[in-house]
Short mmCIF file of C-alpha atoms in Angstrom, two decimals:
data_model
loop_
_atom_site.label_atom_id
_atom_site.label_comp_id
_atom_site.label_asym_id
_atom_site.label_seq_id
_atom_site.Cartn_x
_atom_site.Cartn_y
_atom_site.Cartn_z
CA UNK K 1066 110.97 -66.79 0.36
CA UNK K 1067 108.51 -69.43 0.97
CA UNK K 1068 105.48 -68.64 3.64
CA UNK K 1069 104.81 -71.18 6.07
CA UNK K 1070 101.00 -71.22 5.94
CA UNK K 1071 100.78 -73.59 8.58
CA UNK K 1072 102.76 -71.43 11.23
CA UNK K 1073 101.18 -68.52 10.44
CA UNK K 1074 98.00 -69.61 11.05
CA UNK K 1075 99.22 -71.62 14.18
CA UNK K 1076 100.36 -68.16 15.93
CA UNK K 1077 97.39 -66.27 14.77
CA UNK K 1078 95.58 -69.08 16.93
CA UNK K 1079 97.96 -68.66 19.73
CA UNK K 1080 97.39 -64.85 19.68
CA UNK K 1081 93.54 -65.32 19.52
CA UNK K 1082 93.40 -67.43 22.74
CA UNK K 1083 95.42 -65.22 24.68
CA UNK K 1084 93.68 -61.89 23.46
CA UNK K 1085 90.66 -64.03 24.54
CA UNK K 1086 91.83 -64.82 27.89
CA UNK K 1087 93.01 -61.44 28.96
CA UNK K 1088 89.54 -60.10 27.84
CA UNK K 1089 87.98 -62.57 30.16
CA UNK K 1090 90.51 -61.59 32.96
CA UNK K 1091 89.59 -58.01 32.44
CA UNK K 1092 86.04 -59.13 32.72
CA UNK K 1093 86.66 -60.81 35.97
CA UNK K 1094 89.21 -57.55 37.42
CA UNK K 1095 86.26 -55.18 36.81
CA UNK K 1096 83.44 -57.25 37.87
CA UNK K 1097 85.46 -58.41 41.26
CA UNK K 1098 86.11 -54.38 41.90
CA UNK K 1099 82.10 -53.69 41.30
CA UNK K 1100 83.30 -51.39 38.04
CA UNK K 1101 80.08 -52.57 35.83
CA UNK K 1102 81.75 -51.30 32.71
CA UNK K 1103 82.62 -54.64 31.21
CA UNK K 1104 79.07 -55.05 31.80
CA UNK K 1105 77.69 -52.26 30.29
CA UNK K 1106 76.37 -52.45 26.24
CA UNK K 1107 75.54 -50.64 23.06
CA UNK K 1108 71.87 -51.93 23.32
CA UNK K 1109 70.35 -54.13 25.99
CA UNK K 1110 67.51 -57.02 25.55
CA UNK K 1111 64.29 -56.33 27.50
CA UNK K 1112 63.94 -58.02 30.13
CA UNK K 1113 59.92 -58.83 32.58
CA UNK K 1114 60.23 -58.91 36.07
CA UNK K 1115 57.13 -60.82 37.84
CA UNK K 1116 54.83 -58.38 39.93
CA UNK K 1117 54.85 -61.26 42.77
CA UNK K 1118 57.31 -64.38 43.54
CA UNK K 1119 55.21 -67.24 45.47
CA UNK K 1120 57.90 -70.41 46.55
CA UNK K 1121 58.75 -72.80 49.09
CA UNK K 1122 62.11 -73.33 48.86
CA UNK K 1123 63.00 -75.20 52.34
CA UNK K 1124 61.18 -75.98 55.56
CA UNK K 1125 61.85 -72.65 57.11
CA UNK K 1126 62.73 -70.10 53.84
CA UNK K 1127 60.04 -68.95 51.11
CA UNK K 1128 59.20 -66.39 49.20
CA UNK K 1129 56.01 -64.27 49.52
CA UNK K 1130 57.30 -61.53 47.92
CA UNK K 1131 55.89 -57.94 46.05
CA UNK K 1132 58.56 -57.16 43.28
CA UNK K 1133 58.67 -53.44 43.24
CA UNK K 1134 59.64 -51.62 39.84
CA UNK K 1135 58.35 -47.90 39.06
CA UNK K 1136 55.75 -47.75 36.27
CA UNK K 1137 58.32 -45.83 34.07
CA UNK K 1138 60.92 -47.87 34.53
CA UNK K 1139 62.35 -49.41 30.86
CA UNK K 1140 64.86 -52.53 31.56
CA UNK K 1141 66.71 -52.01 28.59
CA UNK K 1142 67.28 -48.25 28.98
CA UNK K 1143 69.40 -48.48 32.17
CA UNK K 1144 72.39 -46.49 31.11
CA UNK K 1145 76.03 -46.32 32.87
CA UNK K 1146 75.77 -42.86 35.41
CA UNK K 1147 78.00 -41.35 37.67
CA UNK K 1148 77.06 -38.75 40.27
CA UNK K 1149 78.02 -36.82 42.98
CA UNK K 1150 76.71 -35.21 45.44
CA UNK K 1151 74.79 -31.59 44.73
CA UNK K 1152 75.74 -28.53 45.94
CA UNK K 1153 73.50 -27.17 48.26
CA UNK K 1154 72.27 -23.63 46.48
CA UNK K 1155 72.77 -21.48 50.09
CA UNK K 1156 71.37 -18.56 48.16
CA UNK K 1157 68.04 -20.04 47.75
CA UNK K 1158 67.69 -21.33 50.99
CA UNK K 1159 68.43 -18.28 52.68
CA UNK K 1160 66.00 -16.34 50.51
CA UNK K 1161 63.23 -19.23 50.81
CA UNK K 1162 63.75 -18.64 54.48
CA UNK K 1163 65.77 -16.14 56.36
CA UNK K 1164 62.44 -13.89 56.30
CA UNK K 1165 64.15 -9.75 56.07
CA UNK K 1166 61.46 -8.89 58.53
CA UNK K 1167 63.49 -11.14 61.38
CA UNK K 1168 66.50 -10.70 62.93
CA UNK K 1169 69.03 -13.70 62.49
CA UNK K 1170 72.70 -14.76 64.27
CA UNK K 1171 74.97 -16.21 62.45
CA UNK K 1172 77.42 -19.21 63.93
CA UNK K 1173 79.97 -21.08 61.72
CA UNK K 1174 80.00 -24.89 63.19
CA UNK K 1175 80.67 -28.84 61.49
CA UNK K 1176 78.95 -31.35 60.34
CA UNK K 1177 79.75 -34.87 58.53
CA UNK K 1178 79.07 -35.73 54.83
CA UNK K 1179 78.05 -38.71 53.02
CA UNK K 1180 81.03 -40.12 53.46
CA UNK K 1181 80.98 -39.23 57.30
CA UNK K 1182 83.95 -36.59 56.58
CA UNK K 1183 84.07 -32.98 58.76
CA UNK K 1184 82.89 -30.40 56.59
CA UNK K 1185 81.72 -26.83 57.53
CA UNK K 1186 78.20 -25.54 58.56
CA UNK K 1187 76.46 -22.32 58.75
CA UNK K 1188 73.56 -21.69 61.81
CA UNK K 1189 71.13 -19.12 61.28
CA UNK K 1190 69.04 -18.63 64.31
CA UNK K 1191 66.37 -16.17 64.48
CA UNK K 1192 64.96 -14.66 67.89
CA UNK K 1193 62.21 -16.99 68.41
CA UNK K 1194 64.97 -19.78 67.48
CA UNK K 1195 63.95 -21.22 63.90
CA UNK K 1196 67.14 -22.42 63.25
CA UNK K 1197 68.13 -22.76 59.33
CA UNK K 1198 71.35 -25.05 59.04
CA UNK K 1199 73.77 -25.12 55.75
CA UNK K 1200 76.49 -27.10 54.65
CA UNK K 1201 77.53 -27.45 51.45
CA UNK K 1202 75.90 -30.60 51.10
CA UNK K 1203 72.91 -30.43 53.27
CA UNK K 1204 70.64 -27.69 54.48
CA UNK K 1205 67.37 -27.99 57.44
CA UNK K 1206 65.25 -25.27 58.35
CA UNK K 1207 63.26 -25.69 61.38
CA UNK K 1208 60.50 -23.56 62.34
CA UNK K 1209 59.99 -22.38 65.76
CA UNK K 1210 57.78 -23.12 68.35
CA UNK K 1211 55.21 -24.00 65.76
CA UNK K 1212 57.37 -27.48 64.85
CA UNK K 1213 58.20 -27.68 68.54
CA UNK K 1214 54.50 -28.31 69.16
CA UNK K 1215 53.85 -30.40 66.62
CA UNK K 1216 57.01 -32.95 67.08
CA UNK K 1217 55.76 -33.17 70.80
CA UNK K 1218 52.96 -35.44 70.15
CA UNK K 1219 55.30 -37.63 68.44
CA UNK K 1220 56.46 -41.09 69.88
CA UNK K 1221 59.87 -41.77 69.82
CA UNK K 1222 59.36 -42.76 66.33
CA UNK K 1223 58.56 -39.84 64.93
CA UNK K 1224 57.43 -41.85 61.58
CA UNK K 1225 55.56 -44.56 63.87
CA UNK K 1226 52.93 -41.56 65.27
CA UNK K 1227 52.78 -40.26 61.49
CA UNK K 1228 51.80 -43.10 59.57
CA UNK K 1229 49.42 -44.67 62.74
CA UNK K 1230 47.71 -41.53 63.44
CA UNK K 1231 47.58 -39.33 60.66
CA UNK K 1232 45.97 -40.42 56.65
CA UNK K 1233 47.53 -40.67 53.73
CA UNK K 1234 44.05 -40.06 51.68
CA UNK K 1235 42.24 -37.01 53.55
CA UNK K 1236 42.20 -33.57 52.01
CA UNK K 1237 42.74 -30.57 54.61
CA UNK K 1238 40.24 -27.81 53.98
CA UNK K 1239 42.95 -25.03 53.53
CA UNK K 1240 45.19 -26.94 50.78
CA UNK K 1241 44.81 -29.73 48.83
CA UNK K 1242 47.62 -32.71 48.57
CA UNK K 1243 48.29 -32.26 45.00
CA UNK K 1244 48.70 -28.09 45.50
CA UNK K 1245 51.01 -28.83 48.44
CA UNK K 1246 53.08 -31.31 46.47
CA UNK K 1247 53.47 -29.02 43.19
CA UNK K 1248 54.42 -25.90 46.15
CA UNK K 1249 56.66 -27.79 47.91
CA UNK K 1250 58.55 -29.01 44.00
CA UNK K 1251 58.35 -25.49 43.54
CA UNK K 1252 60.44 -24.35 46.28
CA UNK K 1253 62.77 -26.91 45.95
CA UNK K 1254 63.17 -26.36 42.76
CA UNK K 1255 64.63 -22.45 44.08
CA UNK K 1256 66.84 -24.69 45.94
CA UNK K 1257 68.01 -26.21 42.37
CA UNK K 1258 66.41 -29.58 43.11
CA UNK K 1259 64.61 -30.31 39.35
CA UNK K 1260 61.33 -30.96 39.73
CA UNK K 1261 61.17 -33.91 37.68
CA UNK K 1262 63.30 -36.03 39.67
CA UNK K 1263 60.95 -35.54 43.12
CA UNK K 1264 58.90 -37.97 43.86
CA UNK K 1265 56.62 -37.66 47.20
CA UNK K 1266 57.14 -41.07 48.60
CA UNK K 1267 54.53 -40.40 51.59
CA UNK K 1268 52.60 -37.94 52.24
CA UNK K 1269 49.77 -36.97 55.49
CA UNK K 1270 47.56 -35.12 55.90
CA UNK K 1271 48.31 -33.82 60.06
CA UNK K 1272 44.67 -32.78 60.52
CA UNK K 1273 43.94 -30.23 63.91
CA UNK K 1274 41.61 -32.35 65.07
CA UNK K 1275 44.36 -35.36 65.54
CA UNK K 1276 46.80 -33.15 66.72
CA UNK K 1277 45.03 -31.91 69.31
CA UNK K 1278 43.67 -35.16 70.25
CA UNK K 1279 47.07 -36.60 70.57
CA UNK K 1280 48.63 -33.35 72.67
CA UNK K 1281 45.66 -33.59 75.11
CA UNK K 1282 46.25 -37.57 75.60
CA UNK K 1283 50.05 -36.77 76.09
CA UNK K 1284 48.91 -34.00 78.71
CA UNK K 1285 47.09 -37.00 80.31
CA UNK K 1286 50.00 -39.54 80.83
CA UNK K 1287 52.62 -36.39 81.79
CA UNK K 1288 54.61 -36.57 78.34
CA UNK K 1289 53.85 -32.99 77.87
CA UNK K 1290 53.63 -30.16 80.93
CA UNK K 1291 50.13 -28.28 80.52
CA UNK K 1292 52.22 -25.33 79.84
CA UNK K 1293 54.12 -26.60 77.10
CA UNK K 1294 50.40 -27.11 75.13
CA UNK K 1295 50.06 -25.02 72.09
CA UNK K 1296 48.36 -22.22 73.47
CA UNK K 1297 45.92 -21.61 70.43
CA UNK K 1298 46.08 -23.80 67.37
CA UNK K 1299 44.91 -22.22 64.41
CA UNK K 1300 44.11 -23.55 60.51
CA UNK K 1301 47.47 -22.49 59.19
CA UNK K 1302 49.26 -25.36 61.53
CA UNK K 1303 47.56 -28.15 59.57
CA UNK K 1304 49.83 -29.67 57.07
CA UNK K 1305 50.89 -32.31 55.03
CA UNK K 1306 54.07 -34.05 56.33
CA UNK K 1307 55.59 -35.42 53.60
CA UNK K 1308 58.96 -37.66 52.79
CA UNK K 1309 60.18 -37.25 49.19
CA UNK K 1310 62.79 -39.50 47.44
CA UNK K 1311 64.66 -38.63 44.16
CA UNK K 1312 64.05 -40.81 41.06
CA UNK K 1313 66.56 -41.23 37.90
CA UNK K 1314 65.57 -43.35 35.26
CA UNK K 1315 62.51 -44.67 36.48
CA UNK K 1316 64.57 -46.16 39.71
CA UNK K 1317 64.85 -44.27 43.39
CA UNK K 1318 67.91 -43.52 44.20
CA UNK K 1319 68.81 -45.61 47.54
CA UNK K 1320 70.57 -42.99 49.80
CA UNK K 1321 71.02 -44.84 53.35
CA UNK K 1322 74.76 -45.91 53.62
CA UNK K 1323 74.16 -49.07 54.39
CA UNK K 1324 71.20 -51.23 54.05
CA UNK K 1325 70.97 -51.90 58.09
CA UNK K 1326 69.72 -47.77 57.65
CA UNK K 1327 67.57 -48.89 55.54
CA UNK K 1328 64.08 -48.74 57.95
CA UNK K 1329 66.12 -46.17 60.07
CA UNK K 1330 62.55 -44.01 60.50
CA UNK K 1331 60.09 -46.75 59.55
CA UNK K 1332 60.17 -46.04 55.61
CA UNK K 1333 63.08 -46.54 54.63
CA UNK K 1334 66.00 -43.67 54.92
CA UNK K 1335 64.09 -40.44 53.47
CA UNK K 1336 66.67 -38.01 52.69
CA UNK K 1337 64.30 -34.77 52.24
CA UNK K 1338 61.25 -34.63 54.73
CA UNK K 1339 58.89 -31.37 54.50
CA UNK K 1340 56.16 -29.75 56.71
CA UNK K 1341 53.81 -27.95 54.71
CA UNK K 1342 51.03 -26.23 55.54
CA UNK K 1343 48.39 -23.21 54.81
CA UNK K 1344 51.54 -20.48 55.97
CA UNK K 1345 54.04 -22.58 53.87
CA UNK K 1346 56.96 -24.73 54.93
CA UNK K 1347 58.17 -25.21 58.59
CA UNK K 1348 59.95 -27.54 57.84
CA UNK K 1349 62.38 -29.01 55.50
CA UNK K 1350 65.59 -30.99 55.49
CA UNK K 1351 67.60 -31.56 52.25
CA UNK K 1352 70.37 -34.23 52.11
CA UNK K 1353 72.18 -36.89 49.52
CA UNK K 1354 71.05 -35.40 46.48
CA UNK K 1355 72.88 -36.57 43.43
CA UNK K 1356 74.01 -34.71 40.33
CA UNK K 1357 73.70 -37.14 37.93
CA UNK K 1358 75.60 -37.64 34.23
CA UNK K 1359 74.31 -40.58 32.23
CA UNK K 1360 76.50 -42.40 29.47
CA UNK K 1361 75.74 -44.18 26.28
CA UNK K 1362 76.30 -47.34 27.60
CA UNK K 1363 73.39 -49.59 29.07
CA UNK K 1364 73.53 -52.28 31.30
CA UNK K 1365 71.94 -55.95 30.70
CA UNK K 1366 69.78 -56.43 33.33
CA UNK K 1367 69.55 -60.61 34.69
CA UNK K 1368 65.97 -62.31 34.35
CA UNK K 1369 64.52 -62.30 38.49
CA UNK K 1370 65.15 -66.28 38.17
CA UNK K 1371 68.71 -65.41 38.57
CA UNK K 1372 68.59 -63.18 41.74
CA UNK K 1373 66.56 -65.67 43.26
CA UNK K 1374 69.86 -68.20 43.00
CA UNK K 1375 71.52 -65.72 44.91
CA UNK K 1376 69.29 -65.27 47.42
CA UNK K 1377 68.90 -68.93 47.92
CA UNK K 1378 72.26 -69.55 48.39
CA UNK K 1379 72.81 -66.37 50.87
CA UNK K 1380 69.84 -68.06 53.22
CA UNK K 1381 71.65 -70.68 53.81
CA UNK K 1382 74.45 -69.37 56.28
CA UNK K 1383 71.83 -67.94 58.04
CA UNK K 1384 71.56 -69.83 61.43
CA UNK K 1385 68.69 -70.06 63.84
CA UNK K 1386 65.57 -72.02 63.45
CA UNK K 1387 62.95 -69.05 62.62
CA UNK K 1388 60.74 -68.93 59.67
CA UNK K 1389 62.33 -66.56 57.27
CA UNK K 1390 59.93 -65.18 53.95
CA UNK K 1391 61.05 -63.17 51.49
CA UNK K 1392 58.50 -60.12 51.54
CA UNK K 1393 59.74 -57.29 48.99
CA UNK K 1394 62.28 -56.95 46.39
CA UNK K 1395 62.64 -53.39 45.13
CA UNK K 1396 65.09 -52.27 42.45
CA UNK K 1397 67.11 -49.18 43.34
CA UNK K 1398 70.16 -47.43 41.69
CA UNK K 1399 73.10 -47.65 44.36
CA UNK K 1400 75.68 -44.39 44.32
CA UNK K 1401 78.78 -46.50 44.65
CA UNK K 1402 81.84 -44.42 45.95
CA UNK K 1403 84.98 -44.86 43.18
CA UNK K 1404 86.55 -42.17 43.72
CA UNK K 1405 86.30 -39.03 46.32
CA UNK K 1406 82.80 -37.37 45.70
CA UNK K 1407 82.28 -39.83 42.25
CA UNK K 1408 80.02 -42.10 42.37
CA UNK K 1409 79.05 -44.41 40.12
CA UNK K 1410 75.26 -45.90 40.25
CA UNK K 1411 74.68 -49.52 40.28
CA UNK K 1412 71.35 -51.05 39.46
CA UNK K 1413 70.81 -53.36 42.90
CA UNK K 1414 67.81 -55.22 43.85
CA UNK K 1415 66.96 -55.11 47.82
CA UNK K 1416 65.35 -57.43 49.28
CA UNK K 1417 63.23 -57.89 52.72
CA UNK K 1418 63.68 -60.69 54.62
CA UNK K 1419 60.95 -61.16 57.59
CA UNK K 1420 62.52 -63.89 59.99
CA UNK K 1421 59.30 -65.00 62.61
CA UNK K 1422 59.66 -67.29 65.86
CA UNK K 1423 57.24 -69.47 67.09
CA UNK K 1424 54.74 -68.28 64.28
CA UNK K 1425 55.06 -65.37 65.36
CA UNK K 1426 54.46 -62.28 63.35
CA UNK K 1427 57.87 -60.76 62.05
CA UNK K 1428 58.28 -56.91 63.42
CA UNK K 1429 61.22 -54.05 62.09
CA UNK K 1430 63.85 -55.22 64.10
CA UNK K 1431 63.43 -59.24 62.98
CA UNK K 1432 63.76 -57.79 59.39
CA UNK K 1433 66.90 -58.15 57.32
CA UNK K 1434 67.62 -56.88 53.74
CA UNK K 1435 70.19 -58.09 51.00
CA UNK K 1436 71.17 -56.37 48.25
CA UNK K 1437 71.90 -57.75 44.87
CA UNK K 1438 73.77 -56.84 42.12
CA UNK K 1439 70.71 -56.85 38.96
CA UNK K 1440 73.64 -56.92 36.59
CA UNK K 1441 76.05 -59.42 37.81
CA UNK K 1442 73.60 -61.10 40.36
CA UNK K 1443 76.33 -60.75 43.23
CA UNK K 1444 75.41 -59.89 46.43
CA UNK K 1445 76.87 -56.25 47.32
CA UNK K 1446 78.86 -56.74 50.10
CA UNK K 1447 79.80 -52.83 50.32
CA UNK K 1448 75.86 -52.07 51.03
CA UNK K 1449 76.47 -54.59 54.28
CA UNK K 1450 78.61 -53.96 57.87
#
């Protein structure tokens, strides 16, 4: 029989093409659906982020932005993880805390989840009330009265009085930062947090001499009743209040639901906050902490230029006539929800946007953030209300 040469390699063209286009129609499913898997690669090209972006780009937007990247962060080692969220290791917690030589109740109650589902929650309360609570996703202990008079001579930001009042440099006599900060990664460590993904975001030094400046100027104005005063502060209720984030792959993992949480307490949303001082924790609160499972796959990270397009365009259908300046961009790792308690991580670039009036200087609430995809160089809509 005689082979048509020319058909055959007519339909091998027609099969090429259309292998080709459902390849690129995968692509486009997956991409669409924020599944970065057609994404992802064997190896990835390095890619260098500027330290600062410095641009007019219209009358009223600019950027005079930091670009924020960890010191150990590699661009072409971002690898394809999942996670969920870990188990809270009750045993621990009740031995780091529920002391034998007290007496504790016991009360079953709720509380929500990540994902702002009912879940059950244990209340220890002992007879002085320290209160340790304990879901399996979450856990706070809270020491009492000691924390009662601390928190007192806080604003209503709690963070606001913290970072105006207190230092982030000073050394208390009893305990030094760096001892405080390798205790407190010990004990949470017990608690089955590994060390080597803590990293103290923030930490001051609440000094007695502040504190007792700032209860005696509350006494003054009536925010605090002459009898609710510490009675007698001593050494051991100096501390260092710190706010810890966790860190995979040289990236923080960004926790707050939504980036309008973002500056919820001032900082950003700080998941695990800790009181230490000279007679240990009083208190500590434990919450969105992934178990993470990284793949083989990396992703290909896009050159800064390109998130800049983005955010260009996104200013745009932003109406009003203030002055709005690109201040940060920080690159986080985003636990996407794909399935219930899976998430998958997503390399995403969020950005600060200060919008001023009249010249005026910008404060928290005239600050807006948008997060971009640093694979794709979407915006993530999912991140937004």
């Amino acid at each position: 029989m005689k082979v048509n040469t020319k058909n055959i390699i007519k339909w091998i063209l027609i099969l090429a093409v259309i292998a080709l286009m459902a390849g690129i129609m995968w692509k486009h499913k997956n991409t669409a659906a924020g599944n970065h898997t057609a994404a992802a690669v064997g190896t990835a090209e390095q890619v260098t982020f500027p330290e600062e972006v410095k641009k007019q780009v219209t009358d009223n937007f600019s950027y005079d932005a930091k670009i924020t990247l960890e010191k150990d962060f590699d661009s072409a080692s971002c690898h394809v993880a999942t996670a969920s969220v870990q188990q809270m290791n009750k045993d621990g917690w009740k031995k780091l805390f529920l002391k034998e030589d007290r007496t504790w109740s016991e009360e079953e109650d709720t509380t929500t989840d990540r994902e702002e589902n009912v879940i059950p929650e244990t209340i220890y309360t002992d007879e002085d009330g320290s209160v340790l609570y304990l879901s399996d996703e979450d856990g706070m202990y809270y020491q009492y009265p000691d924390m009662k008079y601390i928190e007192q001579i806080f604003d209503i930001s709690p963070y606001a009085t913290i970072k105006n009042e207190f230092s982030l440099e000073n050394e208390l006599s009893g305990k030094s930062r760096q001892q405080a900060e390798e205790e407190v990664k010990d004990d949470l460590a017990q608690l089955g947090v590994k060390k080597d993904e803590v990293v103290v975001k923030e930490s001051y030094a609440l000094d007695l001499e502040t504190i007792k400046r700032k209860e005696q100027e509350y006494v003054g104005i009536n925010a605090v009743a002459e009898e609710e005063k510490n009675p007698s502060w001593e050494a051991g209720d100096e501390g260092y209040y710190m706010f810890l984030e966790q860190k995979v792959q040289g990236l923080p993992i960004f926790t707050a639901g939504k980036v309008q949480d973002f500056e919820l307490n001032g900082i950003g949303q700080s998941d695990v906050e800790v009181f230490d001082t000279g007679e240990g924790i009083k208190r500590l609160s434990v919450s969105n902490w992934f178990d993470v499972t990284f793949g083989e796959e990396v992703y290909q990270l896009l050159p800064f230029e390109e998130i800049m397009k983005t955010m260009n365009q996104r200013m745009e259908h932003i109406e009003g006539d203030g002055r709005m300046t690109v201040t940060e961009c920080r690159l986080y790792e985003y636990p996407q929800l794909v399935n219930e308690k899976e998430y998958q991580l997503r390399p995403v670039w969020i950005c600060t946007v200060s919008i001023s009036q009249n010249g005026e200087e910008a404060v928290d609430a005239d600050k807006i953030y948008i997060p971009i995809d640093a694979v794709t160089g979407e915006e993530v809509l999912d991140m937004e209300e």
